[in-house]
């Protein structure tokens, strides 16, 4: 199995045609001198063209029966299925994550499409909201219009389809904007899906910030589904205010894990905590980003956790012996290194753990060993900010109140976890955490399954994705009030009997 590098490009794909565009190269994070493919640098003009196609396709797509749309999405999923292994390899090359992680990303995207095909069939039937002698009131869900989907680079296939799936299934036409830093697998998948749908229903405009900003400000786009940083989320909200767009924002996080006094520091606990922290080199929106541990467990937790992290093997994600790939891009690599240097300058104790799979090629990519850091003040950026990389601080606490206050003390509120053997204790602490999801004794991708509404409190986002919540976020509620008798309504005297 191998990818034909020369042929791989993420194009502007509108109405079944590739549009001309300036291009940049996509480099392999595991060896930055190697080019994986090319990415079109989409512009505002490309967005205009894609939106014009989407507007043209909207009436017939929105007017179809939801179950016919669902059949098309099932057919698209069937087209993607035999490509999963090849796309996963491509994703590892462009994104850096291990092949196992890349396969979960791509296969997850295909299952998301099937999930929404199944869920959306119910949209064909309106609910009876109320029915009595005065008549019936029905409630249905209707498409919003043209939707823009803006995708980050960490899990591009899965996160892209988490938004494309409900948007299409809900009867909207869609323009998707992959990140320029990992555009190849998602662009191929989205273009293949577009070919299974009527022309103009789905278009792809890869590129840097420009096409994303153009979608957010576009007067005809009615809905934006954005997954990315809080900073970009804020600028999208501003741009979208001009036409009061419907927004779903899945933003950054600084997830705390709270290891309570009622926990047992078992091998299972530290393995789960390690997986939740270092999957995709920590580049997951809801990675464990801070570990708070009750002082009675400090020595045991730090010791066992470091032993578990030390078993990680860092290298090229295509190497099956590797358990952690490189960071995706130079900016992120420099950022995490900067946070570690800052932590050291503040007196933090840094432990660089794990093993290099291949010492000789280490400096050719954005490789970083997993780091565990102790002895930092709460104000240190590694604790207070989102690191989005393989470096985690561990902080001791004495009382639950202290841990809860620290956990809640950031602008973020995406997810958190409580680690405890005691149901009542775990639940009592969970209820005090200001975030959209609290896990118990686990904190990693997959634990928030497709049926569980996912999203953030505070500046981690607006709205909820997954399952029915996302289908509702991609449709408008409509009431049809079909009264047979209006005598119960207030009537002014001058209107007569
Ligand atoms: P980013 O905000 O830099 O970029 C995300 C996307 O927005 C990219 O496609 C980018 O090209 C585009 N973009 C850039 N400037 C834009 C603008 N002005 N207007 C519109 N679009 C613009 O984020 P990233 O670095 O790709 O991803 C990492 C961040 O995403 C982290 O903060 C992470 O926590 C967050 N994230 C959140 C979730 C979630 O579900 N909450 C999931 C994954 C990642």
XYZ file of C-alpha atoms and ligand atoms in Angstrom:
541
model
C 0.000 0.000 0.000
C 1.451 3.371 -0.928
C 0.289 6.847 -1.857
C 1.060 8.288 -5.277
C 2.529 11.580 -4.044
C 2.672 13.256 -7.437
C -1.061 12.874 -7.917
C -2.173 14.145 -4.514
C -3.617 17.617 -4.404
C -6.323 19.396 -2.468
C -8.146 21.415 -5.120
C -10.831 24.037 -5.218
C -13.670 21.744 -6.317
C -16.860 23.587 -7.249
C -19.831 22.236 -9.198
C -17.901 19.108 -10.188
C -14.961 21.087 -11.611
C -11.467 21.925 -10.380
C -11.001 25.692 -10.472
C -7.555 27.217 -11.125
C -5.803 28.522 -8.006
C -2.385 29.392 -6.631
C -0.821 26.461 -4.795
C 1.409 25.660 -1.886
C 3.045 22.377 -0.955
C 1.983 20.163 1.949
C 5.013 18.891 3.833
C 5.333 15.750 5.882
C 5.589 16.615 9.600
C 7.773 13.525 10.139
C 10.264 14.717 7.522
C 9.712 18.329 6.570
C 11.926 18.173 3.488
C 9.442 15.704 1.954
C 6.452 17.028 0.020
C 3.260 14.961 0.445
C 1.129 16.864 -2.052
C -0.173 20.266 -3.035
C -2.873 22.496 -1.634
C -4.828 25.114 -3.551
C -4.832 28.479 -1.814
C -8.527 29.290 -2.130
C -9.604 32.936 -2.187
C -12.729 34.972 -1.492
C -13.507 34.753 -5.238
C -13.471 30.926 -5.012
C -15.851 31.150 -2.070
C -18.160 33.384 -4.140
C -18.176 30.776 -6.926
C -18.846 27.916 -4.503
C -21.628 29.801 -2.721
C -23.262 30.685 -6.071
C -23.331 26.948 -6.922
C -24.651 26.150 -3.453
C -27.445 28.731 -3.816
C -28.390 27.249 -7.202
C -28.490 23.691 -5.828
C -30.310 24.601 -2.598
C -33.989 24.497 -3.678
C -33.907 20.996 -5.120
C -31.673 19.554 -2.352
C -33.815 21.130 0.369
C -36.974 20.054 -1.456
C -35.982 16.368 -1.663
C -37.373 13.882 0.807
C -34.894 13.511 3.675
C -34.830 9.772 3.046
C -33.755 10.318 -0.579
C -30.947 12.610 0.624
C -30.042 9.916 3.151
C -29.826 7.326 0.349
C -27.317 9.583 -1.471
C -25.238 9.935 1.709
C -25.262 6.141 2.207
C -24.078 5.764 -1.388
C -21.283 8.282 -0.742
C -20.216 6.358 2.378
C -20.086 3.182 0.265
C -17.795 4.929 -2.249
C -15.415 6.004 0.551
C -15.301 2.683 2.401
C -12.847 0.825 0.119
C -10.538 3.881 0.212
C -10.236 4.016 4.025
C -6.821 2.340 4.324
C -5.253 4.422 1.550
C -6.739 7.649 2.909
C -5.481 6.781 6.398
C -1.951 6.413 5.048
C -2.280 9.752 3.268
C -3.551 11.357 6.480
C -0.588 10.013 8.466
C 1.791 11.447 5.878
C 0.221 14.915 5.900
C -0.919 15.206 9.530
C 1.721 13.158 11.364
C -0.526 11.048 13.613
C 0.000 7.266 13.787
C -1.616 5.030 11.216
C -3.920 3.608 13.906
C -5.061 7.136 14.799
C -5.417 8.113 11.129
C -7.546 5.059 10.398
C -9.834 5.941 13.313
C -10.093 9.489 11.887
C -11.005 8.398 8.327
C -13.179 5.398 9.254
C -14.889 7.586 11.873
C -15.708 10.142 9.166
C -17.366 7.480 7.017
C -19.390 6.179 9.950
C -20.496 9.748 10.733
C -21.947 10.028 7.221
C -23.889 6.781 7.746
C -24.989 7.920 11.200
C -26.572 11.114 9.841
C -28.100 9.306 6.872
C -29.907 7.093 9.386
C -30.853 9.853 11.798
C -32.145 12.282 9.173
C -34.816 9.955 7.737
C -37.038 11.042 10.637
C -37.075 14.604 9.216
C -39.646 13.470 6.620
C -42.321 13.387 9.299
C -43.414 16.429 11.268
C -44.343 15.865 14.929
C -47.788 16.588 16.209
C -46.905 19.328 18.691
C -50.526 19.679 19.824
C -53.879 18.420 18.540
C -57.292 19.194 20.014
C -60.740 20.391 18.990
C -59.281 23.723 17.794
C -57.051 21.976 15.232
C -53.521 20.687 14.985
C -50.129 22.284 15.474
C -47.267 20.474 13.794
C -43.565 20.913 14.355
C -40.938 20.094 11.772
C -37.299 20.811 11.034
C -36.326 22.665 7.850
C -32.978 23.346 6.145
C -31.261 26.619 7.045
C -29.703 27.331 3.627
C -26.066 27.484 2.550
C -23.675 26.246 5.255
C -19.940 26.917 5.538
C -17.860 24.246 7.286
C -14.381 25.361 8.485
C -12.065 22.571 9.639
C -8.838 22.398 11.744
C -5.759 20.251 11.054
C -5.715 17.898 14.024
C -8.454 15.414 13.021
C -9.513 16.826 9.664
C -11.497 13.910 8.208
C -13.517 13.131 11.331
C -14.102 16.736 12.412
C -14.877 17.762 8.825
C -17.552 15.114 8.462
C -18.931 15.732 11.967
C -20.106 19.035 10.447
C -20.610 18.094 6.759
C -22.749 15.069 7.745
C -25.516 16.836 9.688
C -25.392 19.887 7.402
C -26.071 17.813 4.264
C -28.484 15.434 5.972
C -30.447 18.436 7.229
C -30.991 19.581 3.629
C -28.425 22.394 3.479
C -25.953 22.886 0.674
C -22.365 23.068 1.900
C -19.026 24.709 1.197
C -16.204 23.057 3.146
C -12.907 24.790 3.919
C -10.141 22.332 4.925
C -7.089 23.617 6.805
C -4.067 24.295 4.626
C -1.997 22.280 7.115
C -3.740 18.912 6.554
C -6.053 19.317 3.560
C -5.368 16.239 1.406
C -7.412 13.361 2.845
C -10.403 15.556 3.703
C -10.433 17.250 0.276
C -10.351 13.899 -1.496
C -13.155 12.575 0.686
C -15.325 15.673 0.326
C -14.823 15.771 -3.476
C -15.770 12.081 -3.730
C -18.931 12.724 -1.689
C -19.707 15.764 -3.863
C -19.591 13.493 -6.934
C -22.349 11.340 -5.384
C -24.654 14.343 -4.910
C -26.368 16.764 -7.311
C -23.934 19.369 -8.678
C -23.287 22.301 -6.338
C -24.625 20.599 -3.183
C -21.097 20.206 -1.762
C -18.030 22.221 -2.797
C -14.484 22.271 -1.414
C -12.383 25.426 -1.048
C -9.079 24.604 0.698
C -6.696 27.347 1.768
C -5.482 29.409 4.688
C -7.557 32.026 6.527
C -8.920 33.906 3.482
C -11.638 31.479 2.315
C -12.660 30.821 5.940
C -13.060 34.530 6.632
C -14.920 34.963 3.327
C -17.407 32.237 4.281
C -17.962 33.811 7.703
C -18.692 37.228 6.161
C -20.557 36.035 3.044
C -24.016 37.644 2.826
C -25.691 34.508 1.420
C -24.218 31.934 3.796
C -26.734 31.316 6.609
C -24.862 28.838 8.801
C -21.245 28.393 9.882
C -19.947 25.228 11.536
C -16.451 26.053 12.763
C -14.004 23.823 14.620
C -10.732 25.448 15.613
C -9.155 27.879 18.035
C -11.048 30.258 20.304
C -9.198 33.189 18.735
C -10.411 32.338 15.208
C -13.862 31.566 16.626
C -14.059 35.127 17.944
C -13.171 36.615 14.559
C -15.743 34.375 12.844
C -18.394 35.550 15.280
C -17.571 39.175 14.473
C -17.604 38.559 10.706
C -20.862 36.618 10.938
C -22.602 39.339 12.953
C -23.193 41.423 9.820
C -25.771 38.922 8.561
C -26.605 37.361 11.926
C -25.583 33.855 10.875
C -26.491 30.750 12.786
C -23.212 29.582 14.405
C -21.939 26.291 15.766
C -18.500 26.905 17.292
C -16.330 24.038 18.592
C -13.321 25.811 20.068
C -10.303 25.300 22.261
C -10.068 23.637 25.638
C -7.792 23.344 28.649
C -9.239 20.168 30.087
C -8.450 19.317 33.715
C -8.279 15.739 35.044
C -9.061 15.605 38.776
C -7.635 12.542 40.543
C -9.609 12.573 43.789
C -8.694 11.240 47.229
C -11.235 8.441 46.617
C -9.280 7.118 43.590
C -6.968 4.116 43.540
C -3.798 4.752 41.545
C -3.969 1.528 39.560
C -2.205 0.573 36.338
C -5.542 0.946 34.516
C -5.982 4.490 35.817
C -2.536 5.657 34.703
C -2.876 3.951 31.298
C -6.191 5.715 30.680
C -4.760 9.032 31.891
C -1.745 8.593 29.591
C -3.948 7.781 26.573
C -6.139 10.806 27.312
C -3.102 13.084 27.485
C -0.823 11.978 24.651
C -3.137 10.676 21.869
C -2.296 12.497 18.616
C 0.647 14.037 20.509
C -1.799 15.958 22.692
C -3.331 17.688 19.673
C -6.935 16.883 20.585
C -9.391 19.583 21.639
C -10.362 17.529 24.682
C -6.978 16.063 25.580
C -6.131 16.048 29.268
C -4.187 19.310 29.502
C -3.777 19.653 33.290
C -3.675 16.900 35.930
C -4.751 17.788 39.483
C -4.039 15.049 42.012
C -4.952 14.808 45.700
C -1.771 15.203 47.729
C -2.212 11.746 49.321
C -1.684 10.204 45.835
C 0.983 12.603 44.573
C 4.032 10.340 44.733
C 2.201 7.236 43.454
C 0.494 9.081 40.592
C 3.571 10.964 39.400
C 5.728 7.820 39.607
C 3.325 5.441 37.839
C 2.211 8.005 35.281
C 5.807 8.782 34.305
C 6.508 5.041 33.993
C 3.520 4.686 31.624
C 4.506 7.739 29.550
C 8.071 6.466 29.377
C 6.824 3.464 27.366
C 5.713 5.713 24.482
C 7.738 5.435 21.282
C 7.925 8.658 19.261
C 8.573 8.716 15.529
C 7.121 8.492 12.034
C 3.446 7.537 12.323
C 3.797 5.056 9.448
C 6.175 2.944 11.587
C 3.954 0.372 13.378
C 6.212 0.411 16.462
C 5.501 4.113 16.994
C 2.864 5.160 19.551
C 3.182 8.957 19.152
C 3.813 10.897 15.936
C 5.315 14.382 15.461
C 3.483 17.650 15.949
C 1.707 18.752 12.788
C 3.374 22.069 12.009
C 6.227 24.380 12.873
C 4.069 26.932 14.684
C 2.650 24.310 17.034
C 6.085 22.717 17.529
C 7.626 26.087 18.456
C 4.691 26.920 20.695
C 4.998 23.767 22.810
C 8.778 24.106 23.006
C 8.283 27.716 24.083
C 5.877 26.659 26.839
C 8.404 24.103 28.087
C 11.234 26.652 28.075
C 8.995 29.057 29.984
C 8.116 26.300 32.494
C 11.806 25.636 33.066
C 12.512 29.333 33.578
C 9.806 29.395 36.276
C 11.510 26.609 38.226
C 9.329 23.765 36.930
C 10.769 20.248 36.912
C 10.635 18.903 33.348
C 10.766 15.160 32.651
C 11.318 14.280 28.986
C 10.064 10.688 28.703
C 9.493 8.027 26.062
C 11.880 6.755 23.434
C 12.921 8.011 20.012
C 12.036 5.401 17.372
C 14.845 6.582 15.117
C 17.520 8.876 16.533
C 18.986 9.534 13.064
C 15.810 11.092 11.615
C 14.722 12.875 14.811
C 15.736 16.367 13.734
C 14.096 15.972 10.302
C 10.555 16.327 11.683
C 8.518 18.130 14.349
C 9.239 15.443 16.946
C 8.943 16.155 20.631
C 9.239 13.638 23.477
C 6.254 13.530 25.860
C 6.946 15.797 28.828
C 5.582 15.699 32.369
C 6.088 18.921 34.319
C 5.752 19.492 38.070
C 6.475 22.364 40.428
C 4.798 25.128 38.401
C 2.811 28.082 39.760
C -0.853 28.237 38.604
C -0.062 31.318 36.544
C 2.458 29.467 34.312
C 1.226 29.463 30.704
C 1.596 25.657 30.535
C -1.200 25.503 33.141
C -3.217 28.615 32.298
C -3.257 28.276 28.468
C -4.068 25.536 25.964
C -0.780 23.823 25.012
C -2.202 21.449 22.339
C 0.889 19.275 22.478
C 2.706 16.500 24.384
C 3.502 18.358 27.616
C 1.332 18.074 30.716
C 1.596 19.749 34.112
C 0.731 17.810 37.300
C -0.462 19.866 40.277
C -1.214 18.682 43.852
C -4.345 19.744 45.782
C -5.522 19.247 49.360
C -9.256 19.942 49.205
C -11.865 19.325 46.478
C -12.878 23.003 46.604
C -9.357 23.976 45.639
C -9.258 21.529 42.693
C -12.706 22.564 41.449
C -11.796 26.266 41.606
C -8.567 25.650 39.666
C -10.339 23.434 37.135
C -12.979 26.122 36.520
C -10.486 28.968 36.589
C -9.859 29.392 32.849
C -11.731 30.924 29.922
C -12.347 27.382 28.632
C -15.000 24.815 29.486
C -14.812 21.989 26.975
C -14.416 18.750 28.971
C -12.955 17.454 32.238
C -12.560 14.169 34.049
C -12.881 12.957 37.621
C -11.003 9.867 38.715
C -12.464 8.088 41.719
C -13.677 4.688 42.987
C -16.652 6.350 44.688
C -19.800 7.018 42.601
C -21.210 9.673 44.891
C -17.928 11.541 45.292
C -17.209 11.483 41.535
C -20.698 12.694 40.664
C -20.685 15.443 43.297
C -17.428 16.871 41.915
C -18.524 16.410 38.264
C -21.622 18.525 38.847
C -19.478 21.453 40.001
C -17.324 21.547 36.862
C -18.169 24.236 34.298
C -17.783 22.286 31.065
C -19.799 20.456 28.430
C -18.632 16.896 29.188
C -17.305 15.299 32.361
C -15.812 11.818 32.015
C -15.240 9.478 34.937
C -12.104 7.293 34.978
C -11.568 7.926 31.247
C -10.869 11.040 29.166
C -10.272 10.334 25.484
C -11.698 10.220 21.984
C -14.413 7.613 21.610
C -15.610 8.092 25.194
C -17.813 10.899 23.889
C -19.741 8.785 21.395
C -21.873 10.020 18.505
C -25.078 9.988 20.554
C -23.695 12.278 23.290
C -24.107 16.022 22.663
C -20.580 17.500 22.641
C -19.535 21.120 22.996
C -18.201 23.726 25.357
C -19.210 26.122 28.111
C -17.688 29.620 28.161
C -15.132 30.329 25.411
C -14.884 26.691 24.358
C -17.782 27.173 22.020
C -21.416 27.678 21.201
C -23.877 24.864 20.600
C -23.560 21.099 20.648
C -22.404 18.649 18.002
C -22.940 14.851 17.620
C -26.172 13.018 16.932
C -29.526 14.695 17.134
C -28.035 17.844 18.690
C -26.036 18.545 15.507
C -28.956 17.729 13.215
C -31.007 20.245 15.192
C -28.159 22.769 14.965
C -28.217 22.369 11.166
C -31.968 22.863 10.794
C -34.526 25.439 11.878
C -37.596 24.516 13.886
C -40.818 25.330 12.036
C -44.316 25.334 13.507
C -47.307 24.792 11.217
C -50.392 26.040 13.085
C -53.352 24.467 11.293
C -56.379 25.747 13.254
C -59.858 24.615 12.287
C -61.451 26.830 14.921
C -60.145 30.266 15.926
C -62.891 31.213 18.380
C -60.493 30.701 21.300
C -58.254 33.524 20.064
C -58.669 37.030 21.560
C -60.793 39.061 19.136
C -61.183 42.886 19.184
C -64.794 44.081 19.532
C -64.684 46.008 16.242
C -64.117 42.758 14.299
C -67.747 41.702 14.925
C -69.057 38.271 16.059
P -7.357 27.626 13.763
O -8.414 28.419 14.437
O -6.029 28.216 13.574
O -7.831 27.167 12.309
C -9.043 26.442 12.110
C -9.540 26.698 10.695
O -9.924 28.085 10.558
C -8.503 26.437 9.606
O -9.149 25.863 8.488
C -8.012 27.854 9.283
O -7.465 27.966 7.993
C -9.305 28.653 9.410
N -9.124 30.080 9.633
C -8.004 30.744 9.993
N -8.272 32.061 10.118
C -9.573 32.234 9.838
C -10.459 33.357 9.835
N -10.030 34.584 10.142
N -11.752 33.151 9.539
C -12.216 31.924 9.253
N -11.436 30.815 9.244
C -10.129 30.968 9.539
O -7.275 26.248 14.596
P -6.276 25.041 14.351
O -4.910 25.487 14.784
O -6.479 24.500 12.986
O -6.832 23.950 15.376
C -6.417 23.878 16.712
C -7.467 24.451 17.621
O -8.733 23.854 17.336
C -7.214 24.156 19.074
O -7.487 25.309 19.824
C -8.215 23.060 19.408
O -8.581 22.989 20.766
C -9.363 23.445 18.536
N -10.232 22.296 18.281
C -11.467 22.272 18.864
C -12.289 21.161 18.685
C -13.650 21.059 19.343
O -14.414 20.175 18.981
N -13.988 21.901 20.294
C -11.847 20.103 17.895
C -10.583 20.186 17.320
C -9.784 21.297 17.505
